[in-house]
XYZ file of C-alpha atoms in Angstrom:
198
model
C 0.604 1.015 -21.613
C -2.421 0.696 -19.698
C -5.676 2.263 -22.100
C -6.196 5.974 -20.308
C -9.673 5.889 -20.409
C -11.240 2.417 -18.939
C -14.752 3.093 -20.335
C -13.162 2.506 -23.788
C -11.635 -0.785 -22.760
C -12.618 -3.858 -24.875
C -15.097 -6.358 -22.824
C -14.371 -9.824 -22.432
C -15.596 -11.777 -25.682
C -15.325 -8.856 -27.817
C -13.506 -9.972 -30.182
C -10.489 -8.329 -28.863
C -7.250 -9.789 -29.027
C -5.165 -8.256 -25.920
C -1.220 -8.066 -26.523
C 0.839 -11.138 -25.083
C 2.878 -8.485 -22.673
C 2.202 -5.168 -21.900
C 5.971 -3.584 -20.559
C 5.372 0.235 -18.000
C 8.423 1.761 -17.372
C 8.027 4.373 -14.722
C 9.657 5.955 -11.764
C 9.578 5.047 -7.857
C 10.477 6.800 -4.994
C 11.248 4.699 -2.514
C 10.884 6.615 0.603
C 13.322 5.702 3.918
C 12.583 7.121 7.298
C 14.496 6.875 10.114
C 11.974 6.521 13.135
C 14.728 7.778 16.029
C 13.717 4.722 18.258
C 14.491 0.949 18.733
C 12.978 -1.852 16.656
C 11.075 -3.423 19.008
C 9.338 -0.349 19.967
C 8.978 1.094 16.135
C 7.068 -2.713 15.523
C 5.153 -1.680 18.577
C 4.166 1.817 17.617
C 3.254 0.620 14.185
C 1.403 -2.060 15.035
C -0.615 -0.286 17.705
C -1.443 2.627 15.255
C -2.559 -0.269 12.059
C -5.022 -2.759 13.307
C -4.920 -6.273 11.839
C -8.225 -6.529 9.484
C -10.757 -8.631 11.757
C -10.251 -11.971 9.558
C -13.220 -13.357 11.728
C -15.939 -10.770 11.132
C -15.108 -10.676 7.329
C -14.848 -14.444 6.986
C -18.901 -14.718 7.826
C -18.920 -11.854 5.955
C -17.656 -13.624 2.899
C -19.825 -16.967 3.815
C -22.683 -14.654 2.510
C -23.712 -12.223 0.119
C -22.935 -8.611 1.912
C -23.538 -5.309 0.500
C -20.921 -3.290 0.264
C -22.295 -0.870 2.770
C -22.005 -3.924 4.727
C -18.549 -4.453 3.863
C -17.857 -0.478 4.804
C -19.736 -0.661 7.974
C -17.614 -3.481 9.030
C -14.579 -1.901 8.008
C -14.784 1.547 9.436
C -14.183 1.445 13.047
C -11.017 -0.788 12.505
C -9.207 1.790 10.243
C -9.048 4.471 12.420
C -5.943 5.605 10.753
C -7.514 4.675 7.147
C -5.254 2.039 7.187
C -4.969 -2.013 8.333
C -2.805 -4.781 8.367
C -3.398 -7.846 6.080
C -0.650 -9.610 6.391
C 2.860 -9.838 8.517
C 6.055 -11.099 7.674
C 8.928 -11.582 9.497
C 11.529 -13.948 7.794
C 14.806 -12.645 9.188
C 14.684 -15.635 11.713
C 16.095 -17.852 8.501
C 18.531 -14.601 7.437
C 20.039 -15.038 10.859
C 21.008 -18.896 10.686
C 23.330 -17.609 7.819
C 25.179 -15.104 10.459
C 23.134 -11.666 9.584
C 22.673 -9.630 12.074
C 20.055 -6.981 10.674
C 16.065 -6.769 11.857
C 13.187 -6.268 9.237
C 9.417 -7.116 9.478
C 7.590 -6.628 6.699
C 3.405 -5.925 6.143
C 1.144 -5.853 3.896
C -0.711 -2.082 4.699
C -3.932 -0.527 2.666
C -7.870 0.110 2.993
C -9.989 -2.189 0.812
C -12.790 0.991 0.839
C -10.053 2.970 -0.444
C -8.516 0.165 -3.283
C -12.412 0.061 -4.288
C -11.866 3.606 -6.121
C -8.929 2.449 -7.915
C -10.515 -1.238 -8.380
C -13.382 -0.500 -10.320
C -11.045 1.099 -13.385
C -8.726 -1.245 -13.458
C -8.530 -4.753 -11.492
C -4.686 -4.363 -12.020
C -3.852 -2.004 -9.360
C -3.942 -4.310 -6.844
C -0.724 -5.142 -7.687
C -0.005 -2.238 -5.581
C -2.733 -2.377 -2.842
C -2.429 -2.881 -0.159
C 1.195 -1.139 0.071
C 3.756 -3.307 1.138
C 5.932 -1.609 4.189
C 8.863 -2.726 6.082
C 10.552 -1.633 9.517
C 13.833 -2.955 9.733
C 17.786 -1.969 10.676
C 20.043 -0.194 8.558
C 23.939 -0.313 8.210
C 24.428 1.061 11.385
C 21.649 -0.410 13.071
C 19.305 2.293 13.125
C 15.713 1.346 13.239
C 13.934 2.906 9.782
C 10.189 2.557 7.789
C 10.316 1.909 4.304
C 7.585 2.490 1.694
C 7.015 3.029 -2.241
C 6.030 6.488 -2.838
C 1.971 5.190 -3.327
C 1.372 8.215 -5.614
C 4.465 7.164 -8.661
C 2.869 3.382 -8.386
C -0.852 4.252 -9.307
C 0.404 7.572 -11.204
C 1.869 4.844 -14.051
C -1.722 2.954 -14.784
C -2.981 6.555 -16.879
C -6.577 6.933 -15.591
C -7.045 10.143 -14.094
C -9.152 8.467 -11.155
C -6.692 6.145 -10.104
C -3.955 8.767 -9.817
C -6.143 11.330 -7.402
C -7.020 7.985 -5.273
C -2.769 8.031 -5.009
C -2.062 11.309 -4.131
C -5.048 10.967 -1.385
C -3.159 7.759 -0.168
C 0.604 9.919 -0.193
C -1.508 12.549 2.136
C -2.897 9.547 4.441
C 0.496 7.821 5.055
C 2.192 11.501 5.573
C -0.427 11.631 8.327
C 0.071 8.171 9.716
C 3.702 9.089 10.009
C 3.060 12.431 12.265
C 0.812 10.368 14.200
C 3.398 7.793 14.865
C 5.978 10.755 15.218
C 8.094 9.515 12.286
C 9.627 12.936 10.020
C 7.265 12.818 6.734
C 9.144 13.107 3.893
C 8.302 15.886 1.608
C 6.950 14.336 -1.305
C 3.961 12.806 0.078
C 2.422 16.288 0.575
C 3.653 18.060 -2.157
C 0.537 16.815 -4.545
C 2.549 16.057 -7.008
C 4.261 12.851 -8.526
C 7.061 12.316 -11.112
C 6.342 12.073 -14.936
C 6.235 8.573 -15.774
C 8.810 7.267 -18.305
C 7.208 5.219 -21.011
């Protein structure tokens, strides 16, 4: 299990030896939405709402040594919906040479200001930041937006910081979703998230 408190965490070089495999079981809801309209025009809404992160501005960025109020400034008028897209996937092009017929697109969704707050305590979390989100068909080919619950994967690392940072990010995707006119399942305003099961 992750070590609750960071500031107690052995440096590197301390003599520490750290265990060969750390095993967290915990619980994920895995939260389905069905977005009432087609799939082209669900990618489209989504899309339009999540900007892709401006690779060019932050690759001179990263050719020099910015500040991080540099890195904010550039960031902020992107993420008007405190979210951006890093990354797009759409694979089902292969699927469908093997006769499926189902739709999914799958991103790569988060706010590296945000992951920052989570970041500093433990590197590990970006494991799960950004959130990874798909759109795609169901068994009866209705269009739906799929997500992990961001709150039960940042609730299991222990450290008190990290878990407000992913209850603020169930609030911000509950908001993207009434913005996009999705329904916004329960849980991500409730405040709360499941025990975990160690």
């Amino acid at each position: 299990m992750t070590n609750p408190d960071p500031r107690s965490a052995p440096t590197v070089g301390s003599g520490h030896v750290p265990r060969p495999v750390d095993t967290v079981c915990y619980e994920v809801h895995r939260l389905s939405v069905a977005t009432g309209l087609s799939y082209d025009e669900t990618v489209r809404r989504f899309e339009e709402a999540v900007p892709t992160l401006d690779e060019t501005r932050f690759a001179a960025l990263a050719a020099g040594r910015p500040s991080w109020d540099e890195v904010r400034a550039a960031t902020a008028p992107h993420a008007t919906t405190d979210f951006l897209r890093y990354w797009r996937g759409d694979f089902g092009w292969m699927l469908r040479a093997a006769g499926d017929e189902g739709r999914c697109v799958e991103y790569l969704m988060g706010n590296h200001v945000i992951a920052e707050r989570m970041f500093r305590h433990d590197p590990g979390v970006l494991l799960h930041a950004p959130l990874r989100v798909t759109i795609h068909t169901d068994r009866q080919g209705a269009t739906r937006f799929s997500v992990d619950q961001p709150s039960t994967h940042f609730r299991s690392y222990g450290i008190r910081a990290v878990t407000i940072v992913g209850i603020e990010l169930d609030l911000k995707l509950a908001t993207l979703l009434e913005r996009l006119g999705f329904p916004v399942p329960d849980a991500l305003t409730s405040g709360r998230v499941p025990a975990i099961c160690v």
